[in-house]
Backbone as a ProteinNet text record, in pm:
[ID]
protein_1_A
[PRIMARY]
XXXXXXXXXXXXXXXXXXXXXXXXXXXXXXXXXXXXXXXXXXXXXXXXXXXXXXXXXXXXXXXXXXXXXXXXXXXXXXXXXXXXXXXXXXXXXXXXXXXXXXXXXXXXXXXXXXXXXXXXXXXXXXXXXXXXXXXXXXXXXXXXXXXXXXXXXX
[TERTIARY]
7630.4	7733	7794.4	7708.8	7776.7	7894.1	7876.9	7988.9	8088.9	8085.2	8213.2	8284.9	8219	8267.9	8322.1	8240	8314.7	8422.1	8428.1	8564.7	8683.4	8652	8737.5	8801.1	8710.8	8744.6	8824.7	8780.9	8884	9025.2	9034.1	9182.6	9258.1	9206.9	9272	9390.5	9504.6	9580.9	9568.5	9603.9	9557.5	9692.2	9681.9	9795.5	9884.6	9824.2	9929.5	9880.4	9776.1	9699.3	9711	9697.8	9662.2	9553.3	9532.9	9421.9	9297	9280.8	9167.8	9100	9212	9150.6	9142.8	9220.1	9189.9	9033.6	8995.6	8870.9	8772.5	8789.9	8675.8	8648.4	8742.9	8758.3	8683.8	8724.6	8689.6	8539.8	8472.3	8358.2	8265.4	8321.3	8257	8245.1	8356.8	8361.3	8249.5	8244.6	8165.9	7988.9	7964.8	7850.6	7818.7	7902.2	7891.7	7865.6	7945	7936.8	7797	7716.7	7578	7510.6	7532.5	7426.7	7335	7427.1	7390	7448	7427	7551.4	7519.2	7410.1	7420.2	7432.6	7424.5	7505.5	7653.9	7728.9	7848.8	7855	7817.6	7823.9	7847.9	7740.6	7728.1	7871.3	7873	8008.5	8131.2	8146.4	8285.5	8281	8165.7	8206.1	8200.6	8155.6	8201.4	8361.9	8399.2	8553.3	8635.6	8582.3	8685.1	8715.4	8572.4	8585.4	8664.3	8721.7	8791.3	8941.9	8964.7	9103.4	9172	9049.9	9115	9130.4	9230.6	9319.4	9201.5	9200.3	9120.4	8965.9	8902.9	8787.3	8786.9	8868.2	8855.4	8852.6	8911.7	8936.5	8812.4	8735.8	8625.6	8485.9	8510.7	8379.4	8400	8511	8558.9	8523.4	8520.5	8461.4	8295.8	8232.2	8107.6	8066.3	8128.2	8122.8	8161.9	8254.1	8273.8	8207.7	8122.6	8051.4	7887	7886.2	7727.5	7661.9	7688.8	7623.3	7605.7	7445.8	7381.6	7397.8	7485.3	7479.9	7527.6	7451.5	7515.2	7635.1	7657	7800.2	7891.9	8001.9	8074.3	8235.2	8258.5	8401	8508.5	8439.8	8534.6	8578.2	8466.2	8480.6	8568.4	8524.3	8599.2	8750.1	8782.6	8906.4	9002.1	8927.8	8966.4	9038.9	8943.1	8938.4	9057.8	9070.9	9167.6	9319.3	9312.8	9436.5	9483.6	9394.3	9439.5	9501	9441.8	9499.8	9608.4	9626.2	9721.4	9834	9838.3	9958.7	9968.3	9891.9	9942.9	10008.4	10026.2	10085.8	9996	9861.7	9768.2	9767.4	9825.3	9840.9	9707.8	9633.4	9482.9	9434.8	9441.2	9435.6	9500.5	9640.8	9727.9	9689.3	9651.5	9605.4	9482.2	9411.9	9279.9	9267.5	9362.1	9393.3	9500.9	9531.3	9623	9499.2	9379.8	9299.6	9198.9	9180.4	9108.9	9185.9	9322.2	9397.8	9395.9	9430.8	9412.5	9324.7	9188	9054	8978.2	9055.2	8965.6	8825.4	8855.4	8731.7	8759.6	8658.7	8674.8	8796	8878.4	8975.1	9018.7	9110.8	9137	9227.7	9206.8	9300.8	9467.9	9531.8	9692.1	9755	9813.4	9898.2	10006.2	10091.7	10205.6	10150.6	10043.7	10003.2	9969.4	9879.8	9853.3	9965.3	10079.2	10211.4	10245.3	10260	10306.8	10237.1	10111.6	10038.4	10049.1	10042.1	10054.7	10177.9	10297	10434.2	10440.2	10369.1	10384.4	10317.8	10191.8	10122.5	10209.5	10278.4	10343.7	10469.6	10500.5	10614.8	10571.3	10445.9	10379.2	10330.2	10362.8	10354.9	10189.6	10127.3	10010	10052.5	10009.8	10055.6	10000.7	9842.3	9786.8	9831	9875.7	9940.2	10089	10145.7	10272.5	10229.3	10105	10096.5	10033.2	9975.4	9921.2	10019.7	10104.2	10214.8	10306.1	10350.5	10422.6	10349.6	10209.5	10158.4	10161.9	10125.7	10119.1	10254.3	10354	10466.7	10523.3	10441	10506.8	10424.3	10340.7	10252.6	10325.3	10425.3	10493.7	10641.1	10669.6	10823.8	10917.2	11035.5	11138.2	11135.9	11061.9	11073.9	10969.4	10861.6	10747.7	10825.9	10895.1	10963.2	11043.7	11132.2	11216.7	11114.8	11016.1	10956.1	10859.2	10828	10766	10896.6	11004.2	11107.8	11145.2	11141.1	11149.1	11056.4	10948.5	10819	10844.3	10876.3	10851.9	10987.1	11101.1	11197.6	11140.9	11043.1	10990.4	10917.6	10888.8	10787.1	10869.7	11024.8	11124.3	11134
9252.3	9292.1	9226.6	9155.8	9121.9	9006.1	8956.2	8854.5	8895.4	9026.1	9100.5	9122.2	9182.6	9185.9	9083.8	8966.6	8833.6	8807.6	8840.7	8752.7	8835.5	8999.9	9110.1	9024	9020.9	8969.3	8849.1	8776.3	8641.5	8694.6	8765	8795.6	8874.9	8901.1	8992.9	8911.3	8959.1	8891.5	8865.4	8739.3	8667.2	8661.3	8643.5	8592.4	8716	8822.2	8948.3	9009.6	8939.4	8994.6	8881.8	8891.3	8797.3	8731.9	8630.4	8540.6	8593.4	8692	8757.9	8852.2	8911.2	8993.9	8928.3	8842.5	8721.1	8665.9	8618.4	8576.8	8686.7	8768.9	8882.8	8897.4	8913.4	8911.8	8809.8	8691.2	8565.4	8551.9	8587	8581.9	8670.6	8794.8	8889.8	8830.5	8730.7	8676.3	8563.1	8488.8	8377.3	8428.3	8560.3	8629.1	8643.1	8698	8768.6	8633.3	8526.2	8388.9	8297.8	8350.9	8317.2	8371.3	8467.5	8568.1	8662	8699.6	8834.5	8944.2	9000.9	9111.5	9229.2	9230.8	9354.3	9308.6	9184.9	9156.7	9168.1	9123.3	9132.6	9302.7	9387	9497.9	9573.6	9549.8	9575.4	9512.6	9402	9310.1	9382.7	9411.7	9476.3	9631.5	9715.2	9840.4	9860	9746	9712.9	9673.9	9593.1	9560.9	9664.1	9716.3	9817.2	9951.3	9967.2	10051.1	10022.5	9904.1	9822	9847.3	9889.9	9914.7	9759.2	9667.2	9579.4	9591.8	9597.7	9656.4	9576.8	9457	9408.3	9428.4	9442.6	9493	9670.7	9729.3	9851.4	9856.1	9761	9730.7	9715.1	9584.8	9534.5	9655.4	9707.1	9810.9	9917.5	9963.7	10072.7	10054	9935.3	9854.8	9878.3	9845.7	9867.3	10005.3	10110.6	10250.4	10319.6	10267.1	10293.9	10281.4	10156.8	10113.9	10119.7	10160.2	10199	10104	10002.5	9874.1	9868.1	9845	9847.4	9973.5	10067.1	10183.7	10299.8	10410.8	10545.5	10537.3	10559.8	10562.5	10678.1	10663.9	10766.7	10731.6	10815	10803.5	10881.6	10983.7	11033.8	10941.3	10873.2	10777.8	10641	10595.6	10505.8	10544.3	10648	10719.5	10718.9	10750.8	10768.9	10634.6	10535.3	10390.8	10329	10371.3	10294.6	10371.6	10461.3	10567.1	10494.6	10455.5	10382.6	10266.5	10175.3	10032.4	10042	10130	10160.7	10179.1	10265.9	10308.8	10201.6	10091.7	9976.9	9870.5	9905.9	9812.5	9726.7	9753.6	9643.4	9691.5	9575.4	9607.7	9634.4	9597.6	9586.8	9754.2	9809.2	9947.8	10023.4	9989.1	10067.7	10076.5	9975.2	9976.9	10060.9	10024.4	10116.5	10267.1	10294.8	10413.6	10502.3	10420.8	10469.8	10508.4	10401.9	10460.7	10549.4	10583.7	10731.2	10828.3	10836.3	10954.2	10987.3	10866.4	10850.5	10910.4	10891.1	10926.6	11014.6	11091.5	11174.4	11139.4	11025.6	10985.8	11038.7	11131.6	11177.3	11265.4	11303.3	11378.6	11422.1	11537.7	11608.6	11501.9	11478.3	11388.8	11435.9	11336.2	11358.2	11239.2	11225.2	11154.5	11107	11206	11166.8	11097.9	11099.8	11043.5	10896	10903.6	10786.8	10699.3	10751.2	10641.1	10615.7	10662.1	10611.8	10517.3	10525.1	10414.8	10292.2	10291	10198.1	10117.9	10211.7	10146.9	10072.8	10117.3	10031.4	9898.5	9905.3	9780.9	9683.5	9767.7	9674.5	9620.3	9648.7	9608	9464.8	9464	9345.6	9284.6	9296.7	9167.8	9206.2	9333.1	9356.8	9376.7	9316.5	9345.3	9452.2	9472.9	9572.7	9689.6	9714.1	9841.6	9865.3	9782.6	9802.4	9854.8	9780.6	9830.8	9976.9	10013	10143.7	10238	10187.5	10316	10334.6	10230.7	10232	10340.3	10317.9	10406.6	10527.3	10546	10716.8	10767.9	10709.5	10768.2	10859.1	10787.9	10827.2	10971.8	11013.1	11162	11237.8	11206.3	11298.5	11349.4	11448.7	11494.9	11470.4	11511.3	11457.3	11494.2	11642	11680.5	11627.3	11558.4	11479	11349.7	11291.4	11154.3	11175.2	11265.1	11306.2	11315.1	11393.6	11375.2	11269.1	11175.5	11025.9	10950.5	10945.6	10875.9	10904.9	11035	11087.9	11055.1	11035.1	10989	10836.7	10766.8	10631.3	10567.9	10668.6	10611.3	10628.3	10692.8	10704.2	10563.8	10517.8	10364.5	10242.2	10262.4	10152.6	10077.5
10008	10068.8	10197.1	10281.1	10415	10364	10232.3	10169.7	10171.4	10095.1	10087.4	10194.2	10307.8	10457.5	10525.2	10460.6	10557.2	10484.3	10361.4	10261.6	10298.1	10318.4	10370.4	10507.3	10588.6	10737.1	10725.5	10622.1	10648.3	10603.9	10504.3	10451.2	10551.2	10669.6	10741.1	10813	10865.9	10894.5	11060.7	11099.1	11227.4	11269.5	11426	11516.5	11589.6	11567.9	11590.1	11745.4	11774.8	11913.6	11994	12150.4	12235.3	12242.5	12306.3	12259.1	12313.8	12423	12460.2	12337.1	12275.7	12148.2	12042.9	12015.7	11897.4	11921.3	12037.9	12065.9	12038.7	12086.8	12035.6	11912.9	11834.4	11658.5	11616.7	11653.2	11602.7	11631.7	11767.5	11798.9	11695.8	11651.9	11568.6	11429.3	11405	11264.6	11258.9	11397.7	11374.4	11374.5	11445.3	11422.7	11280.6	11211.2	11067	10975.7	11008.5	10930.9	10954.7	11072.1	11116.5	11023.9	10975.6	10883.4	10945.2	11090.3	11165.1	11119.9	11002.9	10977.7	11066.8	11134.8	11243.1	11382.3	11416.5	11515.4	11512.5	11403	11381.9	11390.6	11336.3	11328	11460.6	11543.4	11702.2	11778.2	11741.8	11819.1	11799.5	11668.5	11611.6	11658.6	11694	11720.6	11886.9	11968.5	12088	12110.4	12045.6	12045.2	11985	11905.6	11843	11961.2	12037	12148.7	12253.9	12243.8	12355.9	12333.1	12173.7	12125.5	12038.8	12038.7	11951.8	11808.3	11731.4	11623.4	11498.4	11526	11394.3	11391.3	11490.1	11547	11493.5	11503.6	11451.6	11288.2	11260.6	11082.6	11041.5	11111.3	11060.1	11044.9	11189	11205.6	11113	11077.7	10990.4	10849.9	10843.4	10706.2	10673.7	10787.4	10789.4	10760.9	10842.8	10862.4	10698.5	10628.7	10514.4	10392.4	10423.4	10322.6	10356.6	10469.3	10523.1	10526.5	10565.8	10586.1	10720.7	10720.6	10862.8	10955.8	10881.7	10949.5	10857.8	10896.7	10806.8	10776.9	10629.1	10597.1	10639.4	10723.9	10813.9	10758.4	10652.7	10589.7	10699.6	10799	10904.2	11016.4	11059.6	11172.4	11130.7	10985.8	10939.2	10915	10874.2	10876.5	11009.3	11103.4	11258.6	11279.9	11254.4	11304.7	11229.8	11080.5	11032.9	11068.6	11098	11154.8	11254.6	11367.2	11483.6	11479	11376.4	11334.6	11236.8	11185.8	11070.6	11153.8	11247.2	11332.4	11456.9	11458.5	11511.4	11450.7	11325.1	11206.1	11145.2	11123	11064.9	10916.9	10834.6	10712.6	10601.6	10683.8	10595.3	10599.5	10745.9	10770.6	10696.8	10677.6	10606.4	10455	10394.2	10268.3	10250.6	10354.6	10328.9	10342.9	10451.5	10448.2	10359.4	10274.5	10150.1	10061.2	10056.4	9954.1	9993.4	10130.5	10179.9	10115.7	10159.2	10102.9	9958.4	9873.5	9731.9	9704.4	9751	9664.1	9762	9867.8	9966.2	10011.6	10063.6	10144.1	10302.8	10310.1	10485.8	10487.9	10377.9	10413.3	10289.5	10264.1	10138.5	10069.9	9960.1	9857.9	9892.9	9936.4	9927.1	9905.7	9798.5	9719.6	9775.6	9864.8	9951.2	10047.6	10131.2	10243.2	10198	10082.3	10024.7	10005	9933.7	9904.7	10047.2	10152.6	10279.3	10298.1	10328	10375.9	10278.5	10156.3	10071.5	10117.7	10137	10137	10251.8	10354.7	10485.2	10463.4	10387.5	10367.4	10291.5	10187.6	10085.2	10159.6	10245.3	10335.5	10374.6	10415.5	10477.4	10364.2	10261.4	10147.7	10074.7	10098.7	10015.6	9868.5	9799.3	9650.5	9580.3	9612.5	9589.7	9615.7	9744.4	9788.5	9719.3	9689.9	9607.1	9486.4	9408.9	9291.9	9273.5	9384	9389.2	9417.1	9513.6	9537.9	9417.7	9325.3	9234.4	9119.5	9111.6	9000.9	9035.4	9190.8	9214.3	9242.3	9263.2	9248.7	9123.1	9002.3	8890.4	8886.9	8974.7	8973.8	9055.7	9119.7	9238.3	9190.8	9263.1	9194.2	9304.4	9266.6	9375.8	9508	9538.7	9647	9726.8	9667.6	9734.4	9773.5	9676.5	9736.4	9827	9884	9974.4	10102.9	10092	10210.3	10256.4	10170.8	10172.8	10256.3	10186.8	10254	10402.7	10427.4	10549.6	10638	10622.3	10689.2	10699.2	10580.9	10599.5	10689.9	10723.6	10805.2	10948	10965.7	11121.6	11145.8	11029.8	11060.9	11083.3	11030.8	11053.4	11164.6
[MASK]
++++++++++++++++++++++++++++++++++++++++++++++++++++++++++++++++++++++++++++++++++++++++++++++++++++++++++++++++++++++++++++++++++++++++++++++++++++++++++

């Protein structure tokens, strides 16, 4: 499982934050790379608490999977929400999955499409595929609602 988290972290976008925050995140990745997943978990939890977006996503992924910590969809959802609202594409994609599947929240396909759409705008092909598939299950009123919400994120 630690290899999945490590690969997940490597795929996250870089360069969106200042050096201090980037160094925080990279230190957590270095700890994880050394084989110390519990140390990385502790580190990501601390820097997530400091508001570092990529650390929020990393810590949320531990919580989502229950790796080294009790599985907690509600806390993971909260962290993904913060990071997604800050523009993090990985968090947006994961938030879409939470709303689609009802992890820690009531399933809501409209919300899922909104978050998948935002991630797709940033080049996440999987999010685009999920969005396109879910749209076929929604009505015209739902699509108008989604368009209005997405206009707020432009």
